[in-house]
Short mmCIF file of C-alpha atoms and ligand atoms in Angstrom, two decimals:
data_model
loop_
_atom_site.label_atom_id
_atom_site.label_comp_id
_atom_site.label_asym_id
_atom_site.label_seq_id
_atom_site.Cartn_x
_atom_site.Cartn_y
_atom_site.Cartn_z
CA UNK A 29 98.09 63.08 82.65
CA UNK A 30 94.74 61.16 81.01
CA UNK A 31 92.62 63.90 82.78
CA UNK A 32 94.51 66.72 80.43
CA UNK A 33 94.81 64.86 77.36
CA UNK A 34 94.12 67.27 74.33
CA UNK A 35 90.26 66.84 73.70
CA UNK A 36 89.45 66.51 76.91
CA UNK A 37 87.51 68.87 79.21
CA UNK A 38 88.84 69.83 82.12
CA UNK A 39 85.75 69.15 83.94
CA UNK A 40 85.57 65.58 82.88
CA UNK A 41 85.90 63.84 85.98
CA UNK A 42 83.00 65.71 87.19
CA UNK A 43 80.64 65.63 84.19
CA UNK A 44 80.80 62.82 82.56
CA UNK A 45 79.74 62.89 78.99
CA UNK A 46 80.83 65.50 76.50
CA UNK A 47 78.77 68.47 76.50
CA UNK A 48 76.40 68.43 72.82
CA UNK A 49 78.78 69.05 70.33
CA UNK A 50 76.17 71.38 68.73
CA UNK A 51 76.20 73.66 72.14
CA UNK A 52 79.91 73.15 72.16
CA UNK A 53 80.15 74.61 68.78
CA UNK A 54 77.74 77.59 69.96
CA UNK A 55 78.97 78.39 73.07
CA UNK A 56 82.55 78.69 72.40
CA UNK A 57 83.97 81.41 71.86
CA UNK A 58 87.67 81.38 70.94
CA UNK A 59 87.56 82.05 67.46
CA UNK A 60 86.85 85.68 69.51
CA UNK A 61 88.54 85.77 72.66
CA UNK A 62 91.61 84.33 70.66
CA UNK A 63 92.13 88.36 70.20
CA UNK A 64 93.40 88.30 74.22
CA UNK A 65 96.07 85.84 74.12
CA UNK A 66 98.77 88.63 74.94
CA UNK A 67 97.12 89.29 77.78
CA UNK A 68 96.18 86.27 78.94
CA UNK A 69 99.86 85.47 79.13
CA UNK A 70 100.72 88.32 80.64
CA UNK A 71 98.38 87.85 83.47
CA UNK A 72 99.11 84.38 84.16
CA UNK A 73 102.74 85.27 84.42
CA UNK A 74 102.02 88.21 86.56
CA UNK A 75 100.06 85.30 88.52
CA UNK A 76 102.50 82.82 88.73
CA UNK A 77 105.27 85.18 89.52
CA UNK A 78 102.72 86.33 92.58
CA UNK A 79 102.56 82.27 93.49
CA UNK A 80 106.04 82.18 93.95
CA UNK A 81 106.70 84.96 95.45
CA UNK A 82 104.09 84.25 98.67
CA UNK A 83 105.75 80.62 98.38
CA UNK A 84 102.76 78.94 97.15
CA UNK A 85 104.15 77.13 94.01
CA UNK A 86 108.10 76.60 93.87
CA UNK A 87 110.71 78.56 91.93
CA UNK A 88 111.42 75.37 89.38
CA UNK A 89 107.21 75.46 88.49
CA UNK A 90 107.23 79.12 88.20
CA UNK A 91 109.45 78.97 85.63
CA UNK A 92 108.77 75.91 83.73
CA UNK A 93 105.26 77.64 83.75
CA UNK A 94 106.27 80.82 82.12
CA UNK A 95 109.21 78.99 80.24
CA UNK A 96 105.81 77.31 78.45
CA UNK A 97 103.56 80.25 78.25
CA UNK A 98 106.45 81.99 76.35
CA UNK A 99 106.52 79.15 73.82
CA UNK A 100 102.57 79.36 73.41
CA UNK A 101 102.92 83.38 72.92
CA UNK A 102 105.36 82.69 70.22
CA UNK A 103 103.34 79.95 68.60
CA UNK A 104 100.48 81.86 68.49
CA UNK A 105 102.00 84.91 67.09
CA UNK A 106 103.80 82.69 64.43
CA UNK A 107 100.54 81.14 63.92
CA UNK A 108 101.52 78.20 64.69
CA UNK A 109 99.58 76.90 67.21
CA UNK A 110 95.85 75.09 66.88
CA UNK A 111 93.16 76.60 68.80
CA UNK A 112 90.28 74.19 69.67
CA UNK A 113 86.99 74.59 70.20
CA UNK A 114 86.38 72.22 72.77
CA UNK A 115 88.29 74.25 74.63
CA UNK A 116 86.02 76.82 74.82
CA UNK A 117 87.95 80.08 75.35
CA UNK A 118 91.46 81.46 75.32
CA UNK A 119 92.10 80.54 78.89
CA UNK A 120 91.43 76.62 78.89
CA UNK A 121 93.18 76.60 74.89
CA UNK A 122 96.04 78.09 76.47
CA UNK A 123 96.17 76.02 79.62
CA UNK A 124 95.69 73.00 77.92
CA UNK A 125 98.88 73.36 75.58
CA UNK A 126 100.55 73.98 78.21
CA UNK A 127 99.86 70.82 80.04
CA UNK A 128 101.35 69.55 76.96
CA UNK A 129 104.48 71.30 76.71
CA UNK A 130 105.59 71.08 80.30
CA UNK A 131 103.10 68.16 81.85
CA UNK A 132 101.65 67.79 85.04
CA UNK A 133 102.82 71.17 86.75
CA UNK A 134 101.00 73.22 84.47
CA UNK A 135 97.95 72.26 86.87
CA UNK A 136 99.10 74.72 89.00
CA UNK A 137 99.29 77.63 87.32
CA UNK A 138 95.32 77.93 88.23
CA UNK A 139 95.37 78.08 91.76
CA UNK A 140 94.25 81.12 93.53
CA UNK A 141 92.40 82.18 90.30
CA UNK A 142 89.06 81.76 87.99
CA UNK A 143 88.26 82.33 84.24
CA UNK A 144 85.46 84.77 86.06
CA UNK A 145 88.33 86.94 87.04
CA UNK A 146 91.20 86.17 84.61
CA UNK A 147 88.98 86.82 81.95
CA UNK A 148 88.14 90.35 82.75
CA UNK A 149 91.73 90.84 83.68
CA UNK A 150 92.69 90.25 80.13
CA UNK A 151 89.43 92.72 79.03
CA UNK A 152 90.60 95.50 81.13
CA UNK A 153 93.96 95.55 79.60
CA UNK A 154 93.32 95.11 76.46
CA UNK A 155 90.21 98.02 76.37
CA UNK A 156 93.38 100.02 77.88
CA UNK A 157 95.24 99.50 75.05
CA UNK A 158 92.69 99.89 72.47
CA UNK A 159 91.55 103.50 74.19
CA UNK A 160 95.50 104.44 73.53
CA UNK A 161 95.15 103.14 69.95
CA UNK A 162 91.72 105.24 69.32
CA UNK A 163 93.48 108.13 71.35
CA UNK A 164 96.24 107.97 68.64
CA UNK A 165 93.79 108.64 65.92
CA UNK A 166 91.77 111.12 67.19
CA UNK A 167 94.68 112.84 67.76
CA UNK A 168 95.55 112.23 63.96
CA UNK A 169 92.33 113.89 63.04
CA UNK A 170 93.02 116.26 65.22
CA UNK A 171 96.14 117.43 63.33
CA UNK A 172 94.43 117.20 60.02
CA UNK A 173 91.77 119.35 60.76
CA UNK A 174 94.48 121.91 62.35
CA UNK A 175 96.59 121.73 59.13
CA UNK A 176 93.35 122.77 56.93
CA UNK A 177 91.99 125.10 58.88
CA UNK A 178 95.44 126.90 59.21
CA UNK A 179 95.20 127.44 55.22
CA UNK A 180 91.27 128.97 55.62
CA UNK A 181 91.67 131.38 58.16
CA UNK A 182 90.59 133.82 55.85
CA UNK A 183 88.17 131.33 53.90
CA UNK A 184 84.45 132.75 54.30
CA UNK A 185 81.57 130.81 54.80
CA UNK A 186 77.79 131.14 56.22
CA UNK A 187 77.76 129.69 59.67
CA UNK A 188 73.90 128.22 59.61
CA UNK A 189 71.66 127.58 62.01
CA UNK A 190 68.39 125.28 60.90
CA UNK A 191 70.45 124.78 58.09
CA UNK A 192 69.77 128.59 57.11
CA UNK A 193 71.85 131.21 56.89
CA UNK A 194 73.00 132.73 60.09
CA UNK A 195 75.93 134.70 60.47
CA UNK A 196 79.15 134.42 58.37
CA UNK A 197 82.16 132.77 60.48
CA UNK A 198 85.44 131.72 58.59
CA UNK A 199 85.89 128.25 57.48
CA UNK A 200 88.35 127.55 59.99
CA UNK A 201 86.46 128.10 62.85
CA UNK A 202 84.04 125.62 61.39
CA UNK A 203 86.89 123.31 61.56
CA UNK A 204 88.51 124.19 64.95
CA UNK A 205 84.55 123.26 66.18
CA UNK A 206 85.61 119.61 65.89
CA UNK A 207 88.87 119.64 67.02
CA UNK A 208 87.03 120.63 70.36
CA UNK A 209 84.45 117.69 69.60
CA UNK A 210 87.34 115.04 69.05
CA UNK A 211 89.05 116.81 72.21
CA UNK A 212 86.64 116.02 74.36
CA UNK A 213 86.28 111.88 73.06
CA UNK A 214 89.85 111.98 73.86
CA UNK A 215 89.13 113.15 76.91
CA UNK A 216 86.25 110.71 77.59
CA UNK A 217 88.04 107.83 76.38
CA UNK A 218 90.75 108.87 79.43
CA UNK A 219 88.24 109.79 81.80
CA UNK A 220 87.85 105.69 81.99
CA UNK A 221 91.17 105.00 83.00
CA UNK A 222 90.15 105.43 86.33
CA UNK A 223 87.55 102.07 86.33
CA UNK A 224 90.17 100.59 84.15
CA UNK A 225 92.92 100.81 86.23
CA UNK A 226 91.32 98.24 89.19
CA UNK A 227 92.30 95.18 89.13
CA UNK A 228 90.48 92.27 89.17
CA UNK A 229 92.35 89.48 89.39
CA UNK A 230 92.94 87.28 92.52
CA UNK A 231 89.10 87.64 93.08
CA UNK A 232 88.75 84.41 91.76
CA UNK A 233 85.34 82.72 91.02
CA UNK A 234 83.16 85.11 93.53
CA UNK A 235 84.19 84.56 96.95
CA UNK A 236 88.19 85.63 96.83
CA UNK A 237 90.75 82.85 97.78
CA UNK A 238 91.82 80.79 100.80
CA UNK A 239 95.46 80.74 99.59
CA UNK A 240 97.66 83.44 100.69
CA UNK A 241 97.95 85.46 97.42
CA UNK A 242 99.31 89.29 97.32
CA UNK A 243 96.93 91.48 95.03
CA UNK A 244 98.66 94.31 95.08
CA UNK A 245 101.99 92.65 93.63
CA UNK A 246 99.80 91.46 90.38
CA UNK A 247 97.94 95.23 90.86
CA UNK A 248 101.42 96.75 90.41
CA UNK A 249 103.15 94.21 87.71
CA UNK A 250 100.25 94.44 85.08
CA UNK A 251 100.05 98.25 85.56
CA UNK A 252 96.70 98.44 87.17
CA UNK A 253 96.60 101.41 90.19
CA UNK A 254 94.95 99.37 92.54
CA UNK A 255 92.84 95.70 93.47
CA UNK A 256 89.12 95.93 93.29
CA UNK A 257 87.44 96.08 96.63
CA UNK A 258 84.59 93.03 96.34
CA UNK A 259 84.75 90.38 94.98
CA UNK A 260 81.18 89.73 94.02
CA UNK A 261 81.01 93.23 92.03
CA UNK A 262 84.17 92.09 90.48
CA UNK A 263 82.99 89.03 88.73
CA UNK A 264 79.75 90.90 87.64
CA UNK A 265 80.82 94.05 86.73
CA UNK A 266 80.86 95.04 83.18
CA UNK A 267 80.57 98.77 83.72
CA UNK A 268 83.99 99.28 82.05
CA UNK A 269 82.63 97.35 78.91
CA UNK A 270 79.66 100.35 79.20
CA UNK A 271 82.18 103.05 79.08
CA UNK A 272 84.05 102.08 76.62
CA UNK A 273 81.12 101.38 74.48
CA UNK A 274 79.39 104.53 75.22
CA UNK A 275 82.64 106.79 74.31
CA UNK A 276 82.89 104.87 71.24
CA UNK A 277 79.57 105.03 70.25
CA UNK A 278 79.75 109.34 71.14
CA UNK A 279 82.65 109.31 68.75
CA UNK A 280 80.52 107.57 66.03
CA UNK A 281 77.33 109.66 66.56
CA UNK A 282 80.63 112.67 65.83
CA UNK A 283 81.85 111.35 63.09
CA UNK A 284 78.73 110.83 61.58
CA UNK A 285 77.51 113.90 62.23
CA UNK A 286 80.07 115.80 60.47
CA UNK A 287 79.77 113.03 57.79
CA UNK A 288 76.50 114.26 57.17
CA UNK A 289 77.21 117.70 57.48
CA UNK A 290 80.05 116.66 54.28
CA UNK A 291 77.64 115.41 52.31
CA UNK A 292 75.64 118.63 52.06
CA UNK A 293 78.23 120.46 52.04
CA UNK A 294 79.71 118.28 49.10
CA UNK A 295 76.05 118.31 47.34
CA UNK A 296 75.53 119.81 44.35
CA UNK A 297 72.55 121.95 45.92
CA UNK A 298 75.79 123.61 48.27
CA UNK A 299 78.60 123.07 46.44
CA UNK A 300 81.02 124.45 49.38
CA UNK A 301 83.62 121.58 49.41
CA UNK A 302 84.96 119.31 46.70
CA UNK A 303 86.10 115.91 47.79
CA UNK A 304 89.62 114.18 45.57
CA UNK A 305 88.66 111.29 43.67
CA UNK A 306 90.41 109.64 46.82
CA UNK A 307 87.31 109.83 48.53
CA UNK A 308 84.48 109.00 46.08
CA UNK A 309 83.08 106.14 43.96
CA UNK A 310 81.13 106.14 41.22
CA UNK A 311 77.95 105.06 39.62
CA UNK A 312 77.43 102.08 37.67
CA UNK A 313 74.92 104.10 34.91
CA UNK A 314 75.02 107.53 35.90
CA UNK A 315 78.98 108.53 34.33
CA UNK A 316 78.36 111.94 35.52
CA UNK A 317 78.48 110.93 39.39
CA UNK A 318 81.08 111.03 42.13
CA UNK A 319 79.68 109.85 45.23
CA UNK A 320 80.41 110.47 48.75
CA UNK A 321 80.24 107.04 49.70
CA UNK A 322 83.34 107.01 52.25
CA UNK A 323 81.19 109.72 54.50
CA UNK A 324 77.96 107.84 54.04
CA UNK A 325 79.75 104.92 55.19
CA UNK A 326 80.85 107.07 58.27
CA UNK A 327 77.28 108.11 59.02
CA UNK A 328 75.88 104.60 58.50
CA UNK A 329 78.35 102.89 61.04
CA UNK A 330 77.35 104.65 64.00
CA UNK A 331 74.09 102.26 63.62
CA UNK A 332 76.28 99.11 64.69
CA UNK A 333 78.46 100.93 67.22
CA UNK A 334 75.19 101.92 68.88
CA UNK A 335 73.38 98.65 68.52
CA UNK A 336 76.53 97.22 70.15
CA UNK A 337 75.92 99.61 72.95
CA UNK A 338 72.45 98.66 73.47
CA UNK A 339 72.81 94.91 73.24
CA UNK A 340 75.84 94.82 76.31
CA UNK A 341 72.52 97.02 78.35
CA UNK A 342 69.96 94.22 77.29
CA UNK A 343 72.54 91.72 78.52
CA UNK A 344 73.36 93.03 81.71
CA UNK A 345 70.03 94.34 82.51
CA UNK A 346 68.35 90.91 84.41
CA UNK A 347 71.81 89.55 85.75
CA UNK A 348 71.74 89.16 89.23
CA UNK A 349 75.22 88.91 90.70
CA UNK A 350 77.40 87.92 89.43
CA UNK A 351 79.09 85.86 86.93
CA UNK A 352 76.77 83.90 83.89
CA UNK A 353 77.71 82.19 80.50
CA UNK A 354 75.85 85.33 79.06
CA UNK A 355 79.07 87.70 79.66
CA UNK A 356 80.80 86.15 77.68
CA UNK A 357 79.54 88.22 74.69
CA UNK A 358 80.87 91.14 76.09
CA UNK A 359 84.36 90.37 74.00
CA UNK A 360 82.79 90.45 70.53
CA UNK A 361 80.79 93.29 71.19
CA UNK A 362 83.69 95.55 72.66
CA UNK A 363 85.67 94.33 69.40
CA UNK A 364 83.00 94.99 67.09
CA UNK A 365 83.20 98.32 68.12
CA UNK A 366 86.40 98.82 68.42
CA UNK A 367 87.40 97.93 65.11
CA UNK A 368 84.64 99.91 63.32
CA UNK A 369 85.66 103.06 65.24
CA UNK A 370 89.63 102.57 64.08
CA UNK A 371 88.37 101.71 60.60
CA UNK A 372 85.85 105.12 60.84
CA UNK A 373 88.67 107.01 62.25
CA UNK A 374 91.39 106.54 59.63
CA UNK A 375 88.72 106.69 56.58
CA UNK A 376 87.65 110.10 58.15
CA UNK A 377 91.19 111.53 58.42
CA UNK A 378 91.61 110.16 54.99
CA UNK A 379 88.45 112.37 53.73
CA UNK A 380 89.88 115.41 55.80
CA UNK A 381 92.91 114.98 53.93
CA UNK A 382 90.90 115.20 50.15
CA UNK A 383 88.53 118.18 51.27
CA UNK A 384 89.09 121.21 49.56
CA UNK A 385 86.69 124.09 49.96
CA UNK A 386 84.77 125.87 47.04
CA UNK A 387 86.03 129.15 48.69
CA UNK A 388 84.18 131.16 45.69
CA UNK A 389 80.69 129.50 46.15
CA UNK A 390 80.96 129.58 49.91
CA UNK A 391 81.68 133.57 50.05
CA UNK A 392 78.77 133.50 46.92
CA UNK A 393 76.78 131.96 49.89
CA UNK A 394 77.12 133.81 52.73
CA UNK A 395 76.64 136.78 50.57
CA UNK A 396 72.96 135.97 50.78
CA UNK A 397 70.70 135.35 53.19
CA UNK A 398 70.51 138.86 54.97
CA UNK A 399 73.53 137.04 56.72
CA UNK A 400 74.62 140.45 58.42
CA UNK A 401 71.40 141.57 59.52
CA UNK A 402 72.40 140.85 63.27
CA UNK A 403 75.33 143.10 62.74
CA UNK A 404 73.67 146.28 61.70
CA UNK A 405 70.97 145.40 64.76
CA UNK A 406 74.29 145.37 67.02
CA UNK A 407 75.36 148.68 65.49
CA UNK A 408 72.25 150.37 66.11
CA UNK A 409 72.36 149.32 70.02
CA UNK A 410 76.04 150.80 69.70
CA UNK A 411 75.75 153.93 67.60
CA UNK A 412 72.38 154.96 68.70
CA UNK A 413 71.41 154.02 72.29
CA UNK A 414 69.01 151.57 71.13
CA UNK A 415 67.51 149.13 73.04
CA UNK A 416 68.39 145.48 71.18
CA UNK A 417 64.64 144.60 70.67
CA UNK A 418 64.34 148.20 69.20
CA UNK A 419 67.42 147.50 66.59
CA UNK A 420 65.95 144.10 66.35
CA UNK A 421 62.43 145.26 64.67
CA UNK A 422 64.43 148.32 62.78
CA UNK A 423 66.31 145.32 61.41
CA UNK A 424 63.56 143.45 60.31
CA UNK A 425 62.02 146.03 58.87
CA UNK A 426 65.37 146.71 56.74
CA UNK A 427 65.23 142.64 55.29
CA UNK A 428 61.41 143.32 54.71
CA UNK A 429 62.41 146.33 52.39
CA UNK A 430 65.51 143.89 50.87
CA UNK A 431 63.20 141.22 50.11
CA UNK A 432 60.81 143.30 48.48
CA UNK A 433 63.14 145.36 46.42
CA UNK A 434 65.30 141.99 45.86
CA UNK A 435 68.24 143.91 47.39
CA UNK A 436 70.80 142.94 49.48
CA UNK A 437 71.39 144.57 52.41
CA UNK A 438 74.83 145.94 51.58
CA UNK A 439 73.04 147.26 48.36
CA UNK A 440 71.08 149.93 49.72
CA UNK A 441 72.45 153.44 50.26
CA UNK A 442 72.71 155.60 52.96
CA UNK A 443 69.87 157.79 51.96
CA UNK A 444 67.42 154.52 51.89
CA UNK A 445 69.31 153.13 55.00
CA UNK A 446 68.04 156.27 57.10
CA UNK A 447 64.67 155.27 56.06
CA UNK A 448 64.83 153.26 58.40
CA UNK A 449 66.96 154.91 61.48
CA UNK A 450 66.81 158.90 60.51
CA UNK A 451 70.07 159.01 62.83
CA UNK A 452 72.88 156.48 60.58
CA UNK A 453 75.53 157.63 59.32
CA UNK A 454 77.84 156.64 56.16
CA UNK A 455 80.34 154.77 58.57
CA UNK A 456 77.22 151.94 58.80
CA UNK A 457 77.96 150.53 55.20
CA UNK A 458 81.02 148.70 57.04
CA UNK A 459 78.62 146.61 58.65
CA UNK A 460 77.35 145.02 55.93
CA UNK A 461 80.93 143.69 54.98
CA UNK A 462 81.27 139.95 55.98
CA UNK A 463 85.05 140.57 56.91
CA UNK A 464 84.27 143.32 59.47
CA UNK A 465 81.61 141.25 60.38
CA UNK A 466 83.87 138.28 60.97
CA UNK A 467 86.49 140.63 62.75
CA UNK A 468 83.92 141.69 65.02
CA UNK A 469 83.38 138.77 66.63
CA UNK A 470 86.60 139.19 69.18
CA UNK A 471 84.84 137.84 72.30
CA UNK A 472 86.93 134.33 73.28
CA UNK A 473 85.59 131.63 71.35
CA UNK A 474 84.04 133.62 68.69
CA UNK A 475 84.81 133.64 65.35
CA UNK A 476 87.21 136.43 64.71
CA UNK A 477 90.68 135.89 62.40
CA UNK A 478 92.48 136.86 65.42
CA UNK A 479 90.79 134.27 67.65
CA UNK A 480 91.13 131.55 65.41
CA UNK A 481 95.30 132.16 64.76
CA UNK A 482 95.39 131.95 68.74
CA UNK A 483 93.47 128.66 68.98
CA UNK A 484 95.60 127.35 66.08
CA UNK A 485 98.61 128.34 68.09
CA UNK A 486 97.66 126.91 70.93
CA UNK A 487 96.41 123.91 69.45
CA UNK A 488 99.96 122.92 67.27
CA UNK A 489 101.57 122.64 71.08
CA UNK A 490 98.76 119.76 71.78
CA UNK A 491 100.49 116.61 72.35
N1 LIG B 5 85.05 82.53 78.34
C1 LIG B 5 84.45 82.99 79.55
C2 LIG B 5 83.92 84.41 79.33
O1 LIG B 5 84.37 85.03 78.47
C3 LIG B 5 85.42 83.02 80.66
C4 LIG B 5 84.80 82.95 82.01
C5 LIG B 5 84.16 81.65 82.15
N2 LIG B 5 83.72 81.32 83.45
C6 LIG B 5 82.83 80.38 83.66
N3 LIG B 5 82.54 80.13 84.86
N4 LIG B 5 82.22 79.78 82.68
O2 LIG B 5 83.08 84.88 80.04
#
């Protein structure tokens, strides 16, 4: 009993004097892995249960074992249990209360397993989890962006390229755009599952175990599809941590992207959206100002996701095989980024829900621009057996002659028109309209009104 006293390492037999109390401060890390104690208990029960089953511990251990795990899940969820730091992680706190709650038999609940691969047990679930809990809110966004887009179907805007003026596209198009992008994070969140769903435990430290222990009845209790295949890679492998933190950090570079695009769009140069008081601060001397400070802190966040990203590379990238002290990190990076993403997540769906277009000013903009120039190029190939780069330089010509005259190209009649293409008739003044121009655009995925009602469709049977 002496050897598990509270205080005590469970190494003490073997090393003899307490480890610096400055290192022990350091290298500790439950105040983080504290976050896993679900899981932890979950896979030690799965373990235990696995014991008894191949007849390695007896039915009366088993369950005092997961009689006293119970009681720690409870006190920890009531808060009423006292982590310590000289316990280093979740696995020894947890072990160590449990010597005291049901003595000496807690001392087997450890055989046939390591901290190398309960640890990562506990990770694998719990990044499962998490991806469903970042799935849910993508899929939140998701919906938002469907519900405004179905009210600006017919809301006209300049599509740009370079920032410029390129062709006009309705506002919900824009809109449907990321509902593709935050599509395809869902998708690459899932696409992980596969890595995720190996499990590790019964690997033990590196070698695998001498007792008889059945993998595939822990693989099958804690949900996992099937064991891992070596048990070096196992302990080592932090690929899943990777993963995760790339898709994360792809879903920050997203939203900041489209944060960024908000704030021109919400500049006063632009004008084309207006953001609810919801979403803006103010300034402390300028009373005139409402700042986009939600989507700037959108934009600026994807600078921690990413550094979090690149630190787990600099970590793993001089480990041999397989497990060191320095993968122990891995935790408070993958929750870093985790909770920064949820947080981004529900402030963006909370900006998509106070964004209002300026539908006057955007129209006002994509009436300039020459922003149907490509159009009348396309009717010329049509009407006239023109060869595109032929309609192309007949086109240029035509926004030469606007820009001079400060005209727009819809201005000009059809005597000036033929000017330039002896051949047009009065039926080529449609082209310049930005509707027809929008309607035009039938092929699948471009912009037309009747595209855009079919993806919307289509998209409000998404689960
Ligand atoms: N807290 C440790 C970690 O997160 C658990 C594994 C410890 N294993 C060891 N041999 N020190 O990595």
């Amino acid at each position: 009993m002496t050897k598990n006293k509270n205080n005590q390492a469970i190494w003490e037999n073997r090393i003899k004097n307490s480890t610096s109390s400055f290192f022990q401060r350091v290298g500790s890390s439950i105040d983080i892995d504290k976050r896993l104690y679900k899981e932890d208990i979950t896979g030690s029960i799965a373990h235990v249960e696995m014991l008894f089953k191949q007849k390695i511990i007896s039915f009366k251990i088993k369950n005092k074992i997961i009689y006293g795990l119970s009681k720690i899940k409870k006190e920890i969820s009531n808060k009423k249990f006292e982590f310590n730091k000289n316990h280093e992680d979740i696995h020894m706190n947890i072990e160590k209360r449990l010597f005291q709650i049901i003595g000496e038999e807690a001392g087997y609940i450890h055989t046939g397993r390591s901290r190398n691969d309960q640890v990562i047990t506990d990770l694998k679930i719990w990044i499962k989890s998490a991806s469903k809990e970042i799935d849910f809110c993508l899929h939140k966004i998701i919906k938002s962006t469907l519900n405004l887009a179905t009210k600006n179907i017919y809301t006209i805007m300049p599509g740009f390229t370079h920032l410029k003026n390129a062709q006009a596209v309705s506002f919900a198009h824009y809109l449907m755009a990321y509902i593709e992008i935050f599509q395809r994070d869902r998708k690459r969140f899932n696409n992980n599952l596969e890595s995720l769903n190996e499990n590790p435990l019964g690997v033990a430290a590196i070698a695998g175990t001498s007792f008889n222990i059945d993998r595939d009845f822990t693989t099958k209790k804690l949900g996992f599809k099937k064991p891992t295949n070596n048990s070096i890679d196992t302990v080592s492998d932090r690929d899943f941590v990777l993963d995760f933190l790339y898709c994360v950090s792809v879903c920050a570079m997203h939203i900041s992207r489209m944060s960024e695009e908000l704030i021109i769009w919400n500049s006063d140069g632009f004008k084309l959206i207006n953001l609810s008081d919801k979403v803006v601060t103010g300034s402390s001397i300028m009373p005139q100002k409402k700042n986009p400070d939600p989507l700037e802190y959108l934009r600026g966040k994807s600078g921690n996701i990413y550094g979090n990203l690149f630190s787990m590379l600099t970590i793993l990238k001089g480990l041999p095989l397989s497990y060191f002290k320095d993968l122990q990190d891995d935790k408070e990076i993958i929750f870093s980024s985790n909770d920064i993403l949820i947080n981004c997540l529900k402030i963006f769906d909370e900006v998509l829900k106070n964004l209002s277009p300026n539908k006057k000013r955007m129209l006002e903009l994509a009436n300039s621009g020459y922003i149907t120039a490509t159009d009348f190029a396309d009717y010329l190939v049509k009407n006239h057996s023109l060869s595109f780069r032929k309609a192309y330089q007949k086109t240029a010509d035509l926004v030469n002659l606007a820009e001079k005259k400060k005209k727009k190209l819809g201005d000009f009649s059809l005597e000036e028109l033929k000017k330039i293409e002896p051949k047009l008739t009065n039926d080529v003044l449609k082209v310049f309209d930005l509707k027809n121009s929008i309607k035009s655009k039938k092929t699948y995925g471009g912009t037309s009104f009747d595209n855009i009602k079919k993806m919307i469709f289509k998209y409000n049977k998404l689960k």
